[in-house]
CSV table of C-alpha atoms and ligand atoms in Angstrom, one decimal:
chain,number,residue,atom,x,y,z
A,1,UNK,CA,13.8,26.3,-9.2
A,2,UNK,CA,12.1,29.8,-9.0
A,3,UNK,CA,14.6,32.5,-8.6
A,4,UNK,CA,14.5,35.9,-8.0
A,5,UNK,CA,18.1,38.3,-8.4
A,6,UNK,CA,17.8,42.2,-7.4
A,7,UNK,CA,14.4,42.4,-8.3
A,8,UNK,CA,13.1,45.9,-8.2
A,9,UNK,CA,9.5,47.3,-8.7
A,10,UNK,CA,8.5,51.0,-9.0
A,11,UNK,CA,5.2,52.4,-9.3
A,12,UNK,CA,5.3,55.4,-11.0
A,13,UNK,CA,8.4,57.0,-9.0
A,14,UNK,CA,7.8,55.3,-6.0
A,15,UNK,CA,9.9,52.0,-5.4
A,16,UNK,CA,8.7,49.7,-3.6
A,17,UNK,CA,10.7,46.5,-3.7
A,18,UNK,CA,14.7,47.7,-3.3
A,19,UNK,CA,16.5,44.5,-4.8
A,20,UNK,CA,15.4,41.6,-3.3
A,21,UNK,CA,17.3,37.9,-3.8
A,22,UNK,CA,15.4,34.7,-3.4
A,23,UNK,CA,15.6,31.3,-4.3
A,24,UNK,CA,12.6,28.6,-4.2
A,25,UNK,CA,13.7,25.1,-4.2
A,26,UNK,CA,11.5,22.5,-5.3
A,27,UNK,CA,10.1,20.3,-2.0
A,28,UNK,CA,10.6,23.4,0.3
A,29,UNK,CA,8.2,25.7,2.0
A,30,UNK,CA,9.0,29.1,1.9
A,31,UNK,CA,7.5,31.6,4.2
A,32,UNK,CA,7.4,35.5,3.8
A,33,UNK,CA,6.6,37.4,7.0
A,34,UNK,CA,6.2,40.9,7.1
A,35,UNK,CA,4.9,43.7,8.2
A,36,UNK,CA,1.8,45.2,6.1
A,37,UNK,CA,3.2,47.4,3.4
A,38,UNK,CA,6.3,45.7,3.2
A,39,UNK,CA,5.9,44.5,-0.6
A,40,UNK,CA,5.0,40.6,0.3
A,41,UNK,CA,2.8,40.9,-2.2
A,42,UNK,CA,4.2,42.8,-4.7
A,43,UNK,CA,7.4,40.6,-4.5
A,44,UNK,CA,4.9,37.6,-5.3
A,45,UNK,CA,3.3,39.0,-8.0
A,46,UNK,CA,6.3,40.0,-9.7
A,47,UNK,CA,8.3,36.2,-9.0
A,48,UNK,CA,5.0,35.1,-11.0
A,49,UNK,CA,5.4,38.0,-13.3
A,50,UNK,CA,1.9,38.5,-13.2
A,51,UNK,CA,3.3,42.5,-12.2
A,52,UNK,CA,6.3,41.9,-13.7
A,53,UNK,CA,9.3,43.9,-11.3
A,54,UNK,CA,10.8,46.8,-12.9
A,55,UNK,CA,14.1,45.4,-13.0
A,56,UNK,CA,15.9,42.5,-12.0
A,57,UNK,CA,16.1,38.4,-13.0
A,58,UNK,CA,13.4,36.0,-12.8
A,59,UNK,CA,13.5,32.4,-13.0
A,60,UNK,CA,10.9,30.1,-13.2
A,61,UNK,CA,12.8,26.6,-14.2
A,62,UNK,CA,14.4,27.1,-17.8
A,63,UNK,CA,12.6,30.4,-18.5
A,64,UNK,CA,14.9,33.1,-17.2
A,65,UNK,CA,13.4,36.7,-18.0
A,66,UNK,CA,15.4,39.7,-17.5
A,67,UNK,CA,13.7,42.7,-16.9
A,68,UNK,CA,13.0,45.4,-18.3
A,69,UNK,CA,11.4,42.9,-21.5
A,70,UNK,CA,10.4,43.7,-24.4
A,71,UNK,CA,8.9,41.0,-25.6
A,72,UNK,CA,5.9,39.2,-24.0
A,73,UNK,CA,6.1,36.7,-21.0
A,74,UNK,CA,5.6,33.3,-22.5
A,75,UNK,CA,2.7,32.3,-20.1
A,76,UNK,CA,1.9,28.7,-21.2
A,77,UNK,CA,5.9,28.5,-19.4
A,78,UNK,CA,4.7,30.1,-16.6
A,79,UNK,CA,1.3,29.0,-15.9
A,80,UNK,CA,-0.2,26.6,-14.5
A,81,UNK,CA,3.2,25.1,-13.6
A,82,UNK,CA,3.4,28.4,-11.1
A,83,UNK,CA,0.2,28.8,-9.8
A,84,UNK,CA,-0.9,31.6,-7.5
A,85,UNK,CA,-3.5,32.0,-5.1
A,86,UNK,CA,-4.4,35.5,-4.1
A,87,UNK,CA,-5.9,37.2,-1.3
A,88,UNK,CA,-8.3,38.4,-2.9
A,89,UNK,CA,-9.2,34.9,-4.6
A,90,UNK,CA,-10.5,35.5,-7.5
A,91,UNK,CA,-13.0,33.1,-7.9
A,92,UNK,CA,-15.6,33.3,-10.8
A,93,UNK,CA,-19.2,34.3,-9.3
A,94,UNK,CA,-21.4,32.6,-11.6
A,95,UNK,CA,-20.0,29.7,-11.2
A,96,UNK,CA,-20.2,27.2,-8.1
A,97,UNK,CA,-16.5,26.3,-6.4
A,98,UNK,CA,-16.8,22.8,-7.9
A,99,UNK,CA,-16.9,24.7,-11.2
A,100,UNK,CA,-14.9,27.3,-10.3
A,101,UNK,CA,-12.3,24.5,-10.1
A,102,UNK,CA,-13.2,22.2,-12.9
A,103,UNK,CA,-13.2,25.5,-15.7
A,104,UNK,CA,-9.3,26.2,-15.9
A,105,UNK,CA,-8.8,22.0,-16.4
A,106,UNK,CA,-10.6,22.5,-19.4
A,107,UNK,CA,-8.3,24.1,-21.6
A,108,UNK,CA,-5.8,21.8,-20.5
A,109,UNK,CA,-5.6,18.3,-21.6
A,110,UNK,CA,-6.8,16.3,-18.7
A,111,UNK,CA,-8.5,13.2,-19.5
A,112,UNK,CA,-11.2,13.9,-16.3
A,113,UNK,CA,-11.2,17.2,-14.9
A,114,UNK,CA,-14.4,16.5,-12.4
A,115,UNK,CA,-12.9,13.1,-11.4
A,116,UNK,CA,-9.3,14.9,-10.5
A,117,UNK,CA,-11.5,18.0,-8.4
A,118,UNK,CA,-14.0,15.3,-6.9
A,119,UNK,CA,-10.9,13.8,-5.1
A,120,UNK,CA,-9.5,17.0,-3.9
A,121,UNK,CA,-12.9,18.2,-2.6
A,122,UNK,CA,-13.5,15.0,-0.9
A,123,UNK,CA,-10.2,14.9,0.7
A,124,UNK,CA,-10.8,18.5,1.9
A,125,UNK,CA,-14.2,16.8,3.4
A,126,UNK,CA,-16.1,19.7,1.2
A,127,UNK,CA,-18.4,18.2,-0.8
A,128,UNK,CA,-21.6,19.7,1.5
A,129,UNK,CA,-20.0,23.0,0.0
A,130,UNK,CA,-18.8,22.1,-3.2
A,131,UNK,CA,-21.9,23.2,-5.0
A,132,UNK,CA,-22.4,26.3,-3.5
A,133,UNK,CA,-21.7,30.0,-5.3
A,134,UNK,CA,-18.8,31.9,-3.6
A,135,UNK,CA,-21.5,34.2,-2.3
A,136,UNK,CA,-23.4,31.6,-0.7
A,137,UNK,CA,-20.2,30.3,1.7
A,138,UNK,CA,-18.1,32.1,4.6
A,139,UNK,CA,-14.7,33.8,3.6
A,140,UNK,CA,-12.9,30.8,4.8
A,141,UNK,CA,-14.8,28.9,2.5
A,142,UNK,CA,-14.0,30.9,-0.3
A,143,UNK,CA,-10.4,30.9,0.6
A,144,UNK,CA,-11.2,26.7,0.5
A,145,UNK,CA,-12.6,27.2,-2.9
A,146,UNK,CA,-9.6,28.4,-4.3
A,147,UNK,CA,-6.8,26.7,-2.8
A,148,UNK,CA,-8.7,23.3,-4.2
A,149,UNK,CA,-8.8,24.9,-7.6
A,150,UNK,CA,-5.1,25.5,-7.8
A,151,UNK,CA,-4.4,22.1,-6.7
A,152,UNK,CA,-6.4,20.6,-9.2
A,153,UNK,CA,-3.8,22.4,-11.9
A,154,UNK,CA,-0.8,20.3,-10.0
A,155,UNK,CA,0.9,23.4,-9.7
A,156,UNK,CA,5.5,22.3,-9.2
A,157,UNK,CA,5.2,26.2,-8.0
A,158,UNK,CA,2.4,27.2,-5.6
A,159,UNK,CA,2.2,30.4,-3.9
A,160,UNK,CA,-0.2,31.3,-1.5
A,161,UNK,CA,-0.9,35.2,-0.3
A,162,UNK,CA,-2.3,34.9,3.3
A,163,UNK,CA,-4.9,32.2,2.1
A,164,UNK,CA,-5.2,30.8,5.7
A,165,UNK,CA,-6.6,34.5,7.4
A,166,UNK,CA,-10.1,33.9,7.6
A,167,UNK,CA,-10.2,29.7,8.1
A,168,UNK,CA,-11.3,28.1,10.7
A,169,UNK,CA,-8.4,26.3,12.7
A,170,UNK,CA,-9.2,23.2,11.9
A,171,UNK,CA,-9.3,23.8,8.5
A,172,UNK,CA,-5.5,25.8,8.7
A,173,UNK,CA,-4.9,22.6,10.5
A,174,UNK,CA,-5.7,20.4,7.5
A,175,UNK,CA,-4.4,22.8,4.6
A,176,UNK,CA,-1.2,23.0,6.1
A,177,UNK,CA,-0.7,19.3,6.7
A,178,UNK,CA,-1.6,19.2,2.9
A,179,UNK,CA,1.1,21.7,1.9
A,180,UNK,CA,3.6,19.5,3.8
A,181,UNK,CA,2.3,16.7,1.8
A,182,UNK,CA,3.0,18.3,-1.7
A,183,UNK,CA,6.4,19.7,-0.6
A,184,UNK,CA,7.1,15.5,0.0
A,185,UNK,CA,5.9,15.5,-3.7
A,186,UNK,CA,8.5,17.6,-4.8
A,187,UNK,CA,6.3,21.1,-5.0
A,188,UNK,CA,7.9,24.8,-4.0
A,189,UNK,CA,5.7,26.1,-1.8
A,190,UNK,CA,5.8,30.0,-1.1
A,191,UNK,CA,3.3,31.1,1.7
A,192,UNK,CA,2.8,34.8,2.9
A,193,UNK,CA,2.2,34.2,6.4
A,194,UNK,CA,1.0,35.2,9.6
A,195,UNK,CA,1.6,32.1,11.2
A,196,UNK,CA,4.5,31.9,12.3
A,197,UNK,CA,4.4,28.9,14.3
A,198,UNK,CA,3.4,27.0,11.1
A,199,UNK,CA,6.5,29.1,9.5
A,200,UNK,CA,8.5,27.9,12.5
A,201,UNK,CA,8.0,24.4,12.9
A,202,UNK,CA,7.2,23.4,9.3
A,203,UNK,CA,9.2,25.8,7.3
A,204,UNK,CA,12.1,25.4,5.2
A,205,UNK,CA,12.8,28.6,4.7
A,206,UNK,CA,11.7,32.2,6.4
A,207,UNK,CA,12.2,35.2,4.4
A,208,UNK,CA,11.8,38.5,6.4
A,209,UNK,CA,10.5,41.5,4.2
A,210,UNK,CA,10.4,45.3,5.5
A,211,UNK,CA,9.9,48.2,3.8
A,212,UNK,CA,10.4,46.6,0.3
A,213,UNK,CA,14.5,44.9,1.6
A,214,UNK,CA,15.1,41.6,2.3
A,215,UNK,CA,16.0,42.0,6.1
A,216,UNK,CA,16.9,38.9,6.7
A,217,UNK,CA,16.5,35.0,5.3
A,218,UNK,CA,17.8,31.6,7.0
A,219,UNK,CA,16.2,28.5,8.5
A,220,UNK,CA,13.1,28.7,11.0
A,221,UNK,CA,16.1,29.4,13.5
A,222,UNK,CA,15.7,32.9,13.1
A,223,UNK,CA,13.2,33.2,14.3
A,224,UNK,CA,14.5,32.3,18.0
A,225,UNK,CA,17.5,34.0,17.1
A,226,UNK,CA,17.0,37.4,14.8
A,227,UNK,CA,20.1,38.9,13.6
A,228,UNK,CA,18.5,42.0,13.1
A,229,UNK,CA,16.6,44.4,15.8
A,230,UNK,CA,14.2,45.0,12.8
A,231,UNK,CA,12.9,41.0,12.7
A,232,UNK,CA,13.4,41.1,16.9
A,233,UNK,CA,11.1,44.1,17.0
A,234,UNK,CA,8.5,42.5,14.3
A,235,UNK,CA,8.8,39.0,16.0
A,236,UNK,CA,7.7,40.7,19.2
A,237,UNK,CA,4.7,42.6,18.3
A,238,UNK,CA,3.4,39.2,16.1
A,239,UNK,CA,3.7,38.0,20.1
A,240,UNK,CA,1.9,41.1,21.6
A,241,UNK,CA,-0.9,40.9,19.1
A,242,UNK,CA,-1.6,37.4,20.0
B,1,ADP,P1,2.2,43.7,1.8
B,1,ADP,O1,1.7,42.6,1.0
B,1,ADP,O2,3.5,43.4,2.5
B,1,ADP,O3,1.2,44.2,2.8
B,1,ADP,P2,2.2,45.1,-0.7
B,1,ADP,O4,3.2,44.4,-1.5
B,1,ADP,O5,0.7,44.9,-0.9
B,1,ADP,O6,2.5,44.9,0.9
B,1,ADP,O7,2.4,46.7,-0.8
B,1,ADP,C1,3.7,47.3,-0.6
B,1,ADP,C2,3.6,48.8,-1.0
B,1,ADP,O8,3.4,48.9,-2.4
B,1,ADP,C3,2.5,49.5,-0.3
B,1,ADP,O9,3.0,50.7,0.1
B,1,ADP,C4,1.4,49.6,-1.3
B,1,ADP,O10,0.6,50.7,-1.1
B,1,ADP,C5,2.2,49.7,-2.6
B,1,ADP,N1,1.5,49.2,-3.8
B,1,ADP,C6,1.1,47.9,-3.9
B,1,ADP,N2,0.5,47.7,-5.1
B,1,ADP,C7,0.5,49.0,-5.7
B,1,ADP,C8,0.0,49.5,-7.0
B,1,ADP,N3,-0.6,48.6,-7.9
B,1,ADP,N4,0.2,50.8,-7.2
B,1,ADP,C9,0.8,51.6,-6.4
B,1,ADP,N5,1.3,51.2,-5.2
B,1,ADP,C10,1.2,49.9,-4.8
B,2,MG,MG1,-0.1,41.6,1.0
């Protein structure tokens, strides 16, 4: 289970996240929706405690880190069992996306690291791409690139920060139907999304962020029946800007 309790992040003496409560169940999908600036991000960042919040509980199976910390996060407990994948990607230039994905394998004890990518770039249908630089494929491609290279690290927590923005259709089409296949493996998905169709028809949970509160949180139901003029309001310009 990943767990957030009143989690609260300041920068400097601005706070941006106000106490937010969330729980990730393993074989769900939870989606964040938002509007921009609402501290999606920054609530992912800090569940992965890759910006840990300023105060608050985090739980990540047994680790539970209270925060402030004074000591450092134990990251072989956090990663690659939470993997994240960011908006801006991060992928390694000099390196191809094949490589890109086979490098963080190595340090891990995997018997055949290009076998285990091979498979996930020919399920993706990728391999004409494969062995291209980042610079040398589309956006979308990128954002390819590194979604295969967290699955390669069999991630039981995988959260994804609006990876699907600049993909082709078809390929949202096929990433998502591979995100409900690893929430039937048992995986905790965490999506920020745009989509909410996918949100409503395949997700387990929504989670509605604004201005840096928790709004409101309940099944995809919500979303044909906010509680709140806040989510009605954002729910109805996502439909104007269609
Ligand atoms: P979202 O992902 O919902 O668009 P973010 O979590 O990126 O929103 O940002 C929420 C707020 O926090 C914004 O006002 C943003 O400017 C601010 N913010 C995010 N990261 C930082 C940072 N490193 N330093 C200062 N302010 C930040
Ligand atoms: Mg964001």
């Amino acid at each position: 289970m990943l767990k957030g309790e009143n989690i609260r992040k300041s920068y400097g003496d601005v706070e941006i996240l106000h106490g937010i409560d969330i729980n990730i169940q393993p074989g769900t999908i939870t989606t964040i929706i938002g509007p921009s600036g609402s501290g999606k991000s920054t609530l992912l960042r800090s569940l992965a405690l890759l910006d840990p919040p300023t105060s608050g509980t985090v739980t990540i199976d047994d680790l539970t880190m209270t925060f402030p910390h004074d000591t450092p996060i134990p990251t072989e407990l956090v990663w690659p069992r939470l993997t994240v994948v960011f908006q801006q990607l991060f992928l390694w230039p000099h390196l191809t996306l094949r490589q890109n994905a086979v490098l963080p394998l190595r340090s891990r004890d995997i018997d055949s690291p290009e076998d285990r990518v091979d498979q996930i770039i020919k399920d993706f249908g990728i391999n004409g791409l494969a062995d291209r630089f980042p610079n040398e494929v589309s956006l979308g491609q990128r954002q390819l690139g590194a979604i295969v290279r967290a699955l390669a690290l069999e991630p039981r927590y995988l959260l994804l920060d609006e990876i699907t923005s600049a993909l082709d259709v078809e390929y949202v089409a096929m990433i998502l139907e591979r995100l409900k296949t690893l929430r039937e493996q048992g995986v905790a998905l965490l999506l920020i999304s745009h989509l909410i169709e996918f949100a409503r028809h395949s997700g387990d949970q929504i989670v509605f962020l604004d201005g840096g509160t928790l709004v409101e949180q309940g099944t995809p139901a919500i979303l044909d029946n906010p509680q709140s003029g806040r989510l009605e309001r954002f729910l109805g310009l996502v439909l104007e800007a269609r």
